[in-house]
Short mmCIF file of C-alpha atoms and ligand atoms in Angstrom, two decimals:
data_model
loop_
_atom_site.label_atom_id
_atom_site.label_comp_id
_atom_site.label_asym_id
_atom_site.label_seq_id
_atom_site.Cartn_x
_atom_site.Cartn_y
_atom_site.Cartn_z
CA MET K 1 53.96 -104.77 154.48
CA SER K 2 52.55 -102.80 157.64
CA LEU K 3 48.81 -101.95 157.36
CA ALA K 4 50.15 -98.23 157.38
CA ALA K 5 51.72 -99.28 154.07
CA VAL K 6 48.82 -101.61 152.16
CA SER K 7 46.06 -98.68 152.99
CA ARG K 8 48.87 -95.84 151.56
CA LEU K 9 49.89 -98.15 148.33
CA GLU K 10 45.63 -99.16 148.30
CA SER K 11 44.35 -95.39 148.32
CA LYS K 12 46.85 -94.46 145.50
CA LEU K 13 46.23 -97.44 143.09
CA LEU K 14 42.36 -98.81 144.06
CA LEU K 15 39.63 -97.18 142.60
CA PRO K 16 38.03 -95.82 146.14
CA THR K 17 35.34 -98.25 145.98
CA TYR K 18 35.60 -99.55 149.64
CA GLU K 19 35.60 -97.69 153.44
CA ARG K 20 37.96 -100.65 154.77
CA GLN K 21 38.10 -100.87 158.67
CA PRO K 22 42.02 -99.94 160.14
CA ILE K 23 42.91 -103.67 159.95
CA LEU K 24 45.12 -106.48 158.68
CA PHE K 25 44.30 -109.67 158.02
CA VAL K 26 46.40 -111.98 157.79
CA ARG K 27 44.71 -115.54 159.26
CA GLY K 28 41.89 -117.69 160.19
CA ARG K 29 41.07 -120.55 162.01
CA GLY K 30 37.38 -121.64 162.69
CA VAL K 31 35.38 -118.86 164.17
CA TYR K 32 38.21 -117.01 165.06
CA LEU K 33 40.63 -114.15 162.86
CA TRP K 34 43.97 -112.60 163.73
CA ASP K 35 45.26 -109.50 162.43
CA SER K 36 49.06 -108.63 161.53
CA ASN K 37 49.28 -107.61 165.30
CA GLY K 38 49.07 -110.89 166.80
CA LYS K 39 45.31 -109.71 167.71
CA ARG K 40 42.50 -112.23 167.40
CA TYR K 41 38.65 -111.71 166.31
CA LEU K 42 35.40 -113.45 167.26
CA ASP K 43 34.20 -114.01 163.90
CA PHE K 44 30.26 -112.75 163.49
CA LEU K 45 30.18 -111.66 160.09
CA SER K 46 31.82 -114.27 157.91
CA GLY K 47 32.88 -112.70 155.60
CA ILE K 48 29.11 -111.79 155.23
CA GLY K 49 27.76 -114.80 154.63
CA VAL K 50 30.87 -116.76 152.80
CA ASN K 51 32.86 -118.47 155.45
CA ALA K 52 29.85 -120.51 156.38
CA LEU K 53 32.14 -123.41 157.23
CA GLY K 54 35.05 -120.85 159.38
CA HIS K 55 38.33 -120.17 157.66
CA ALA K 56 40.85 -122.84 157.37
CA HIS K 57 38.52 -125.80 157.73
CA PRO K 58 40.80 -129.09 157.34
CA ASP K 59 37.88 -130.57 154.54
CA ILE K 60 38.17 -127.29 153.15
CA GLN K 61 42.04 -127.19 152.36
CA ALA K 62 42.17 -130.67 151.90
CA VAL K 63 39.99 -130.84 148.65
CA ILE K 64 42.13 -127.49 147.90
CA LYS K 65 45.08 -128.87 147.79
CA ARG K 66 44.29 -132.25 146.42
CA GLN K 67 42.80 -130.61 143.30
CA ALA K 68 44.97 -127.40 143.16
CA GLY K 69 47.59 -129.90 142.15
CA ARG K 70 45.59 -131.83 139.80
CA LEU K 71 43.41 -129.26 137.38
CA ILE K 72 41.94 -125.45 138.30
CA HIS K 73 40.90 -124.97 135.68
CA ILE K 74 39.90 -125.59 131.82
CA SER K 75 36.87 -123.23 130.75
CA ASN K 76 33.09 -124.78 130.11
CA LEU K 77 34.23 -126.22 126.18
CA PHE K 78 35.47 -130.00 127.96
CA PHE K 79 34.35 -131.45 130.57
CA HIS K 80 35.54 -132.33 134.08
CA GLU K 81 34.52 -134.53 137.53
CA TYR K 82 32.23 -132.27 139.57
CA GLN K 83 30.10 -129.88 137.63
CA ALA K 84 27.73 -133.17 137.02
CA GLU K 85 28.19 -134.24 140.96
CA LEU K 86 28.52 -130.84 142.83
CA ALA K 87 24.76 -130.23 140.31
CA ARG K 88 23.25 -133.46 141.97
CA LEU K 89 23.73 -132.47 145.50
CA LEU K 90 21.92 -129.02 144.82
CA ILE K 91 19.45 -130.56 142.70
CA GLN K 92 18.58 -133.46 145.44
CA ILE K 93 18.72 -130.23 148.63
CA SER K 94 15.98 -127.85 146.51
CA GLY K 95 13.24 -130.15 144.66
CA LEU K 96 14.75 -128.34 141.33
CA ASP K 97 16.32 -130.19 137.75
CA ARG K 98 19.24 -128.48 136.38
CA ALA K 99 21.88 -126.47 137.22
CA PHE K 100 24.15 -124.02 135.58
CA PHE K 101 27.42 -122.63 137.45
CA CYS K 102 28.65 -118.81 137.83
CA ASN K 103 31.16 -116.99 139.57
CA SER K 104 29.71 -114.50 141.89
CA GLY K 105 26.21 -113.72 143.29
CA THR K 106 25.02 -110.94 140.59
CA GLU K 107 26.33 -113.40 137.70
CA ALA K 108 23.76 -115.87 138.96
CA TRP K 109 21.31 -113.55 139.54
CA GLU K 110 21.92 -111.58 135.60
CA GLY K 111 21.47 -115.32 134.65
CA ALA K 112 18.51 -115.64 136.18
CA LEU K 113 16.29 -112.43 134.53
CA LYS K 114 18.03 -113.98 130.99
CA LEU K 115 16.44 -116.95 131.57
CA ALA K 116 12.95 -115.35 132.47
CA ARG K 117 12.97 -113.43 129.53
CA ALA K 118 14.31 -116.28 127.27
CA PHE K 119 11.30 -118.32 128.82
CA ALA K 120 9.05 -115.62 127.88
CA ARG K 121 10.34 -115.82 124.37
CA MET K 122 9.41 -119.40 123.99
CA ASN K 123 6.61 -119.48 125.37
CA ASN K 124 5.25 -116.52 123.32
CA PRO K 125 7.12 -116.41 120.38
CA ASN K 126 4.81 -114.77 118.02
CA SER K 127 2.82 -112.45 120.35
CA ARG K 128 2.74 -108.44 119.98
CA LYS K 129 2.02 -108.68 123.20
CA PRO K 130 5.34 -109.82 125.04
CA LYS K 131 5.41 -110.64 128.55
CA TRP K 132 8.93 -108.51 129.38
CA ARG K 133 8.11 -106.48 132.66
CA ILE K 134 9.77 -107.97 135.61
CA LEU K 135 8.32 -107.45 139.51
CA ALA K 136 10.75 -106.95 142.39
CA LEU K 137 10.32 -105.56 145.20
CA GLU K 138 10.82 -101.79 147.05
CA ASN K 139 13.98 -102.02 149.50
CA SER K 140 15.81 -104.73 147.48
CA PHE K 141 19.58 -106.39 147.00
CA HIS K 142 20.75 -108.20 143.90
CA GLY K 143 24.03 -107.00 143.38
CA ARG K 144 26.34 -104.50 141.16
CA THR K 145 25.44 -105.48 137.58
CA PHE K 146 23.58 -103.78 135.40
CA GLY K 147 20.29 -105.90 135.79
CA ALA K 148 21.09 -107.05 139.18
CA LEU K 149 20.83 -103.16 139.48
CA ALA K 150 17.76 -102.50 137.61
CA THR K 151 16.19 -104.67 140.36
CA THR K 152 17.43 -103.30 143.10
CA GLU K 153 15.77 -101.55 144.12
CA GLN K 154 17.45 -98.91 147.25
CA GLU K 155 17.88 -95.26 145.12
CA LYS K 156 21.58 -95.18 146.72
CA TYR K 157 22.94 -98.51 144.54
CA ARG K 158 20.95 -96.95 141.30
CA ALA K 159 21.15 -93.61 140.72
CA PRO K 160 24.82 -93.01 139.77
CA PHE K 161 24.38 -95.73 136.93
CA ALA K 162 20.51 -94.22 135.41
CA PRO K 163 19.75 -95.33 133.11
CA LEU K 164 19.01 -98.69 134.36
CA VAL K 165 17.89 -102.57 132.13
CA PRO K 166 13.72 -101.55 131.93
CA GLY K 167 11.01 -103.01 132.41
CA VAL K 168 11.04 -103.06 135.94
CA VAL K 169 8.56 -102.62 138.09
CA PHE K 170 8.69 -102.50 141.66
CA VAL K 171 5.93 -103.91 144.60
CA LYS K 172 5.70 -102.51 147.77
CA PHE K 173 7.07 -105.13 150.10
CA ASN K 174 4.85 -107.90 151.90
CA ASP K 175 2.07 -105.68 149.81
CA LEU K 176 -0.66 -108.43 148.73
CA ALA K 177 -2.57 -106.31 147.05
CA ASP K 178 -0.30 -104.73 145.50
CA LEU K 179 0.97 -107.66 143.96
CA LYS K 180 -1.83 -108.07 143.17
CA ARG K 181 -1.87 -105.12 141.15
CA LYS K 182 0.91 -105.14 139.42
CA CYS K 183 1.49 -108.61 138.41
CA ASP K 184 -0.02 -108.83 135.17
CA SER K 185 0.16 -111.16 131.48
CA SER K 186 2.96 -108.46 131.00
CA VAL K 187 4.48 -110.17 133.34
CA CYS K 188 7.30 -112.64 132.54
CA ALA K 189 9.38 -112.90 136.81
CA VAL K 190 8.59 -111.90 139.95
CA CYS K 191 12.10 -111.52 141.62
CA ILE K 192 12.62 -111.66 145.21
CA GLU K 193 14.86 -112.17 148.04
CA THR K 194 13.40 -114.87 150.34
CA ILE K 195 14.87 -112.71 153.73
CA GLN K 196 15.84 -109.54 152.60
CA GLY K 197 19.63 -109.50 153.20
CA GLU K 198 21.61 -106.29 152.83
CA GLY K 199 18.30 -104.59 152.84
CA GLY K 200 18.02 -104.92 157.14
CA ILE K 201 17.28 -108.82 157.25
CA HIS K 202 13.25 -108.46 156.29
CA PRO K 203 11.91 -112.29 155.90
CA VAL K 204 9.28 -112.10 153.10
CA SER K 205 5.67 -112.83 154.00
CA ARG K 206 3.91 -116.47 154.09
CA GLU K 207 1.28 -114.68 152.33
CA PHE K 208 3.08 -112.77 150.24
CA LEU K 209 5.52 -115.59 148.95
CA GLU K 210 2.54 -117.89 148.82
CA LEU K 211 0.67 -115.11 146.68
CA ALA K 212 3.52 -114.11 144.05
CA ARG K 213 3.56 -118.76 144.09
CA ARG K 214 -0.24 -118.65 142.84
CA LEU K 215 -0.20 -115.30 140.92
CA THR K 216 2.85 -116.68 138.53
CA LYS K 217 1.03 -119.78 138.20
CA GLN K 218 -2.36 -118.30 136.86
CA THR K 219 -0.17 -115.45 134.36
CA GLY K 220 2.83 -117.98 133.50
CA ALA K 221 5.49 -115.74 134.88
CA LEU K 222 8.48 -117.19 136.14
CA LEU K 223 9.05 -117.15 140.40
CA VAL K 224 12.10 -116.15 140.68
CA LEU K 225 14.24 -116.30 144.02
CA ASP K 226 17.16 -114.75 145.02
CA GLU K 227 18.95 -116.86 148.31
CA ILE K 228 22.74 -115.83 147.51
CA GLN K 229 22.45 -114.45 151.25
CA SER K 230 20.13 -116.35 152.84
CA GLY K 231 20.71 -119.93 150.96
CA LEU K 232 22.64 -123.02 151.46
CA GLY K 233 22.22 -123.50 155.40
CA ARG K 234 21.86 -120.50 156.51
CA THR K 235 18.98 -120.12 158.07
CA GLY K 236 18.71 -124.22 158.80
CA ARG K 237 17.43 -125.44 156.09
CA HIS K 238 18.87 -125.91 153.36
CA PHE K 239 17.93 -123.28 151.39
CA ALA K 240 14.76 -120.41 153.61
CA TYR K 241 11.79 -121.37 151.17
CA GLN K 242 11.97 -124.22 152.54
CA HIS K 243 10.62 -122.66 155.59
CA TYR K 244 7.20 -121.52 153.28
CA GLY K 245 6.77 -125.12 151.56
CA VAL K 246 7.06 -122.97 148.47
CA LYS K 247 8.52 -124.14 145.50
CA PRO K 248 10.47 -121.37 143.01
CA ASP K 249 11.07 -121.72 139.46
CA VAL K 250 14.44 -120.21 139.51
CA VAL K 251 16.41 -119.82 142.54
CA THR K 252 20.00 -118.69 142.65
CA VAL K 253 22.73 -119.16 145.54
CA ALA K 254 26.64 -118.21 145.78
CA LYS K 255 28.20 -116.87 148.78
CA PRO K 256 28.97 -119.55 150.90
CA LEU K 257 28.75 -122.49 147.88
CA ALA K 258 32.48 -123.64 147.22
CA SER K 259 33.76 -121.77 150.70
CA GLY K 260 35.69 -118.33 149.51
CA LEU K 261 36.13 -119.42 146.57
CA PRO K 262 34.44 -117.65 143.88
CA LEU K 263 31.30 -119.46 142.51
CA GLY K 264 27.66 -118.87 141.74
CA ALA K 265 24.83 -121.46 140.74
CA ILE K 266 21.29 -120.72 139.18
CA LEU K 267 18.68 -123.52 139.60
CA THR K 268 15.83 -124.14 137.95
CA THR K 269 12.92 -126.52 136.43
CA GLU K 270 12.96 -128.92 133.73
CA ARG K 271 10.11 -127.05 131.60
CA VAL K 272 12.04 -123.41 132.27
CA ALA K 273 16.29 -124.97 131.45
CA ARG K 274 13.88 -126.15 127.89
CA CYS K 275 14.43 -122.05 126.97
CA MET K 276 18.39 -122.19 127.09
CA HIS K 277 20.94 -123.95 124.12
CA PRO K 278 23.87 -123.82 123.67
CA GLY K 279 25.66 -120.81 123.30
CA LEU K 280 22.36 -118.31 124.24
CA HIS K 281 24.38 -118.13 127.99
CA GLY K 282 27.72 -119.08 129.40
CA THR K 283 31.62 -118.12 131.56
CA THR K 284 35.15 -118.79 130.98
CA PHE K 285 35.19 -119.51 134.74
CA GLY K 286 31.74 -120.38 136.01
CA GLY K 287 31.89 -124.09 137.61
CA GLY K 288 35.53 -124.69 137.44
CA PRO K 289 37.31 -127.91 139.01
CA LEU K 290 38.89 -126.58 141.71
CA ALA K 291 35.38 -124.53 142.64
CA CYS K 292 33.24 -127.25 142.52
CA ALA K 293 35.40 -130.20 143.83
CA VAL K 294 35.49 -127.40 146.98
CA ALA K 295 31.85 -126.70 146.53
CA ILE K 296 31.25 -130.60 146.86
CA GLU K 297 32.81 -131.14 149.74
CA PHE K 298 30.92 -127.38 151.53
CA LEU K 299 27.68 -129.20 151.07
CA ARG K 300 28.97 -132.74 152.85
CA ASN K 301 29.30 -130.05 155.61
CA GLU K 302 25.87 -128.39 155.72
CA ARG K 303 24.34 -130.92 155.79
CA GLN K 304 25.16 -131.94 159.39
CA LEU K 305 25.52 -128.43 160.47
CA LEU K 306 21.55 -128.01 159.47
CA SER K 307 20.40 -128.49 162.74
CA HIS K 308 23.04 -127.29 165.09
CA VAL K 309 22.28 -123.81 162.81
CA ARG K 310 18.56 -124.07 164.11
CA SER K 311 19.30 -124.13 167.03
CA LEU K 312 21.87 -122.00 167.63
CA GLY K 313 19.91 -119.90 165.92
CA LYS K 314 16.88 -120.08 167.74
CA TYR K 315 19.22 -119.70 171.24
CA PHE K 316 21.10 -116.65 169.23
CA HIS K 317 17.81 -115.08 169.14
CA ALA K 318 16.34 -115.26 172.18
CA GLN K 319 19.13 -113.66 173.98
CA LEU K 320 18.85 -111.05 170.90
CA THR K 321 15.00 -110.52 172.52
CA ALA K 322 15.86 -110.81 175.95
CA LEU K 323 18.90 -107.89 175.07
CA LYS K 324 16.07 -106.31 173.49
CA ALA K 325 13.47 -105.62 177.06
CA LYS K 326 17.17 -104.17 178.50
CA HIS K 327 17.20 -101.45 175.63
CA SER K 328 15.46 -98.78 173.90
CA SER K 329 17.34 -98.07 171.74
CA ILE K 330 16.59 -102.15 170.77
CA GLN K 331 13.22 -100.88 167.32
CA GLU K 332 13.44 -104.89 166.83
CA VAL K 333 15.37 -108.10 166.87
CA ARG K 334 14.49 -110.08 163.27
CA GLY K 335 15.73 -113.15 161.66
CA LEU K 336 15.89 -117.40 161.29
CA GLY K 337 18.68 -119.56 162.19
CA LEU K 338 21.78 -117.61 161.57
CA MET K 339 21.06 -114.70 159.63
CA GLN K 340 20.17 -112.22 162.57
CA ALA K 341 19.52 -108.85 162.98
CA VAL K 342 19.31 -105.88 165.60
CA GLU K 343 17.10 -102.46 164.07
CA LEU K 344 18.49 -100.02 165.69
CA ASP K 345 17.00 -96.48 166.84
CA SER K 346 19.86 -94.15 165.13
CA GLN K 347 22.62 -94.70 162.95
CA GLU K 348 25.14 -93.47 165.17
CA LEU K 349 23.90 -96.00 167.54
CA ALA K 350 24.78 -98.34 165.44
CA LYS K 351 28.25 -97.05 164.35
CA ALA K 352 29.28 -96.97 168.04
CA VAL K 353 28.27 -100.54 168.76
CA VAL K 354 29.82 -101.87 165.35
CA ARG K 355 32.77 -99.88 166.59
CA GLN K 356 32.92 -101.04 170.37
CA LEU K 357 32.64 -104.58 169.60
CA LEU K 358 35.70 -104.40 166.95
CA GLN K 359 37.68 -103.13 169.34
CA GLU K 360 36.80 -106.01 172.04
CA GLY K 361 37.39 -108.71 169.35
CA ILE K 362 34.70 -108.75 167.71
CA ILE K 363 33.62 -108.40 163.84
CA ILE K 364 29.68 -107.39 162.72
CA ASN K 365 28.74 -105.19 160.70
CA ARG K 366 25.98 -102.81 160.01
CA THR K 367 23.61 -102.84 157.06
CA HIS K 368 20.78 -100.40 156.19
CA ASP K 369 22.32 -97.95 158.19
CA THR K 370 20.44 -98.72 161.77
CA VAL K 371 20.96 -102.62 161.53
CA LEU K 372 23.14 -104.46 163.75
CA ARG K 373 24.12 -106.96 161.16
CA PHE K 374 25.31 -111.32 162.32
CA LEU K 375 25.94 -114.37 159.51
CA PRO K 376 28.14 -115.86 161.91
CA PRO K 377 29.81 -119.27 161.06
CA TYR K 378 27.72 -122.03 160.91
CA VAL K 379 29.81 -123.91 163.32
CA ILE K 380 29.57 -121.94 166.38
CA GLN K 381 28.93 -122.30 169.46
CA LYS K 382 27.28 -120.83 172.64
CA ARG K 383 30.15 -119.65 174.53
CA HIS K 384 30.02 -117.20 171.15
CA VAL K 385 27.07 -116.07 171.21
CA ASP K 386 27.07 -115.20 174.72
CA GLN K 387 30.27 -113.18 173.95
CA VAL K 388 28.72 -111.48 171.13
CA ILE K 389 25.12 -110.83 173.52
CA SER K 390 27.55 -109.98 176.10
CA ALA K 391 29.62 -107.35 174.72
CA LEU K 392 26.61 -105.88 172.81
CA ASN K 393 25.32 -105.36 176.43
CA LYS K 394 27.94 -103.64 177.47
CA ALA K 395 28.10 -101.88 173.69
CA LEU K 396 24.21 -100.22 173.68
CA ALA K 397 24.99 -99.44 177.96
CA ALA K 398 28.50 -97.46 177.22
CA ASN K 399 26.14 -95.47 173.95
CA SER K 400 22.88 -95.83 173.96
CA ALA K 401 23.07 -92.69 176.96
CA LYS K 402 24.68 -89.84 174.40
CA PRO K 403 22.53 -87.53 172.04
CA ALA K 404 21.73 -89.76 169.43
CA GLN K 405 20.67 -88.55 165.77
CA LYS K 406 17.31 -90.03 164.81
CA LYS K 407 17.52 -91.67 161.66
CA GLU K 408 13.56 -91.26 160.33
CA ARG K 409 11.75 -94.77 160.10
CA VAL K 410 11.11 -96.95 157.70
CA PRO K 411 6.99 -97.21 156.65
CA SER K 412 5.55 -100.18 159.00
CA LYS K 413 4.74 -102.32 155.88
CA ARG K 414 8.29 -103.06 154.59
CA ARG K 415 8.65 -103.78 158.92
CA GLU K 416 6.13 -106.82 158.99
CA VAL K 417 8.35 -109.66 160.45
CA HIS K 418 7.23 -113.51 159.61
CA ALA K 419 5.81 -116.09 161.94
CA HIS K 420 8.85 -117.88 161.87
CA ALA K 421 10.77 -114.68 162.69
C1 LIG U 501 20.97 -111.37 148.26
C2 LIG U 501 21.84 -110.71 147.34
N1 LIG U 501 21.90 -111.12 146.06
C3 LIG U 501 22.98 -110.64 145.26
C4 LIG U 501 24.24 -110.15 146.47
C5 LIG U 501 25.33 -109.96 144.87
O1 LIG U 501 26.34 -110.98 145.05
P1 LIG U 501 27.89 -110.94 144.85
O2 LIG U 501 28.54 -109.41 146.11
O3 LIG U 501 28.44 -111.97 144.67
O4 LIG U 501 28.04 -110.37 142.65
C6 LIG U 501 24.71 -110.74 147.00
C7 LIG U 501 25.30 -109.44 147.76
O5 LIG U 501 25.42 -109.82 149.12
C8 LIG U 501 22.82 -110.26 147.61
O6 LIG U 501 23.61 -110.54 149.80
#
């Protein structure tokens, strides 16, 4: 079917939730994708951080072929060979004790919120003052389901669906005083994206994360980190919190875990896990044999790529920073490992740059209006970075001269950059 035919059908048959680029992709290999006209694209977005090993990775293909011929799904009423092994690997790299598997990022986050409420209830069974408030951060994004939406601060995602789940209070990003003021004995969880992704790649500050850890220990609340975008090797460590030396009580992961098959996970400590018992939480599909077998293979590869991600990330960050010296339209370069961003001074310019790169066969993405986001596969090489830098240089030069409608700047507190960035 042609692009025109698919697009016509979708416009009639699907809920109008997406504004897709007019491209019909038909295959991928490594860092490249090909469209229906045979045009090749360098993929610097990886399906929003999912295809971390690139497309059609031979190890992943082999596991899918083998496992699809044996067993795809059995439900969580029975055992299969791979869930415990995958849990063992995730526990080993996270320093936590137990795992729960689900199907997506938002579902992992929902489970983490339920865990926080159940843990608080278990520890205060007869309290007349239950711990039930959840602190989340301004500019956060945790997903689209109701609990996740309630902890997602950005108004554009929330407003049409109000009223949302009650009990959520937002703390100003990296604002120590605001966190101290709000983290009282009524709080059951402090929720943080270690690096805000959809919000424009903002790493939380070391001081803020350390304070959140201290306060939650004092009050008995849980420190819950969302590493759905930043986790599993994206920043050059297994988890972004490992750059900070802070250990959470709960962490959520998803995106790259099963290399494109839907799989998410909640990881937590033994102490927290005690609040769960059979029947309290569950899923039909989550943690099936196919997805888990693939995730085991993904983690085997991820381990071997961490130092490559760190060195390519440093190189990419340095090249982007050098570009900033040439283009006054670049306000800031932020990021860790292969989670990088360039903040421009206008959304029109950001749109034009993404469009021009796409015409040249390079896929990047715009988030938070003015931010160019880069989430390439972990297997990129220097030459791919050089190609993107050269295309960005050209696109910024060609489009900056045009009159640009300035976007109101976000207050400076939100823009504090972590020492590692
Ligand atoms: C930090 C973070 N949390 C949660 C989600 C939601 O994940 P999903 O789209 O798999 O539900 C995302 C998705 O972009 C994310 O970046």
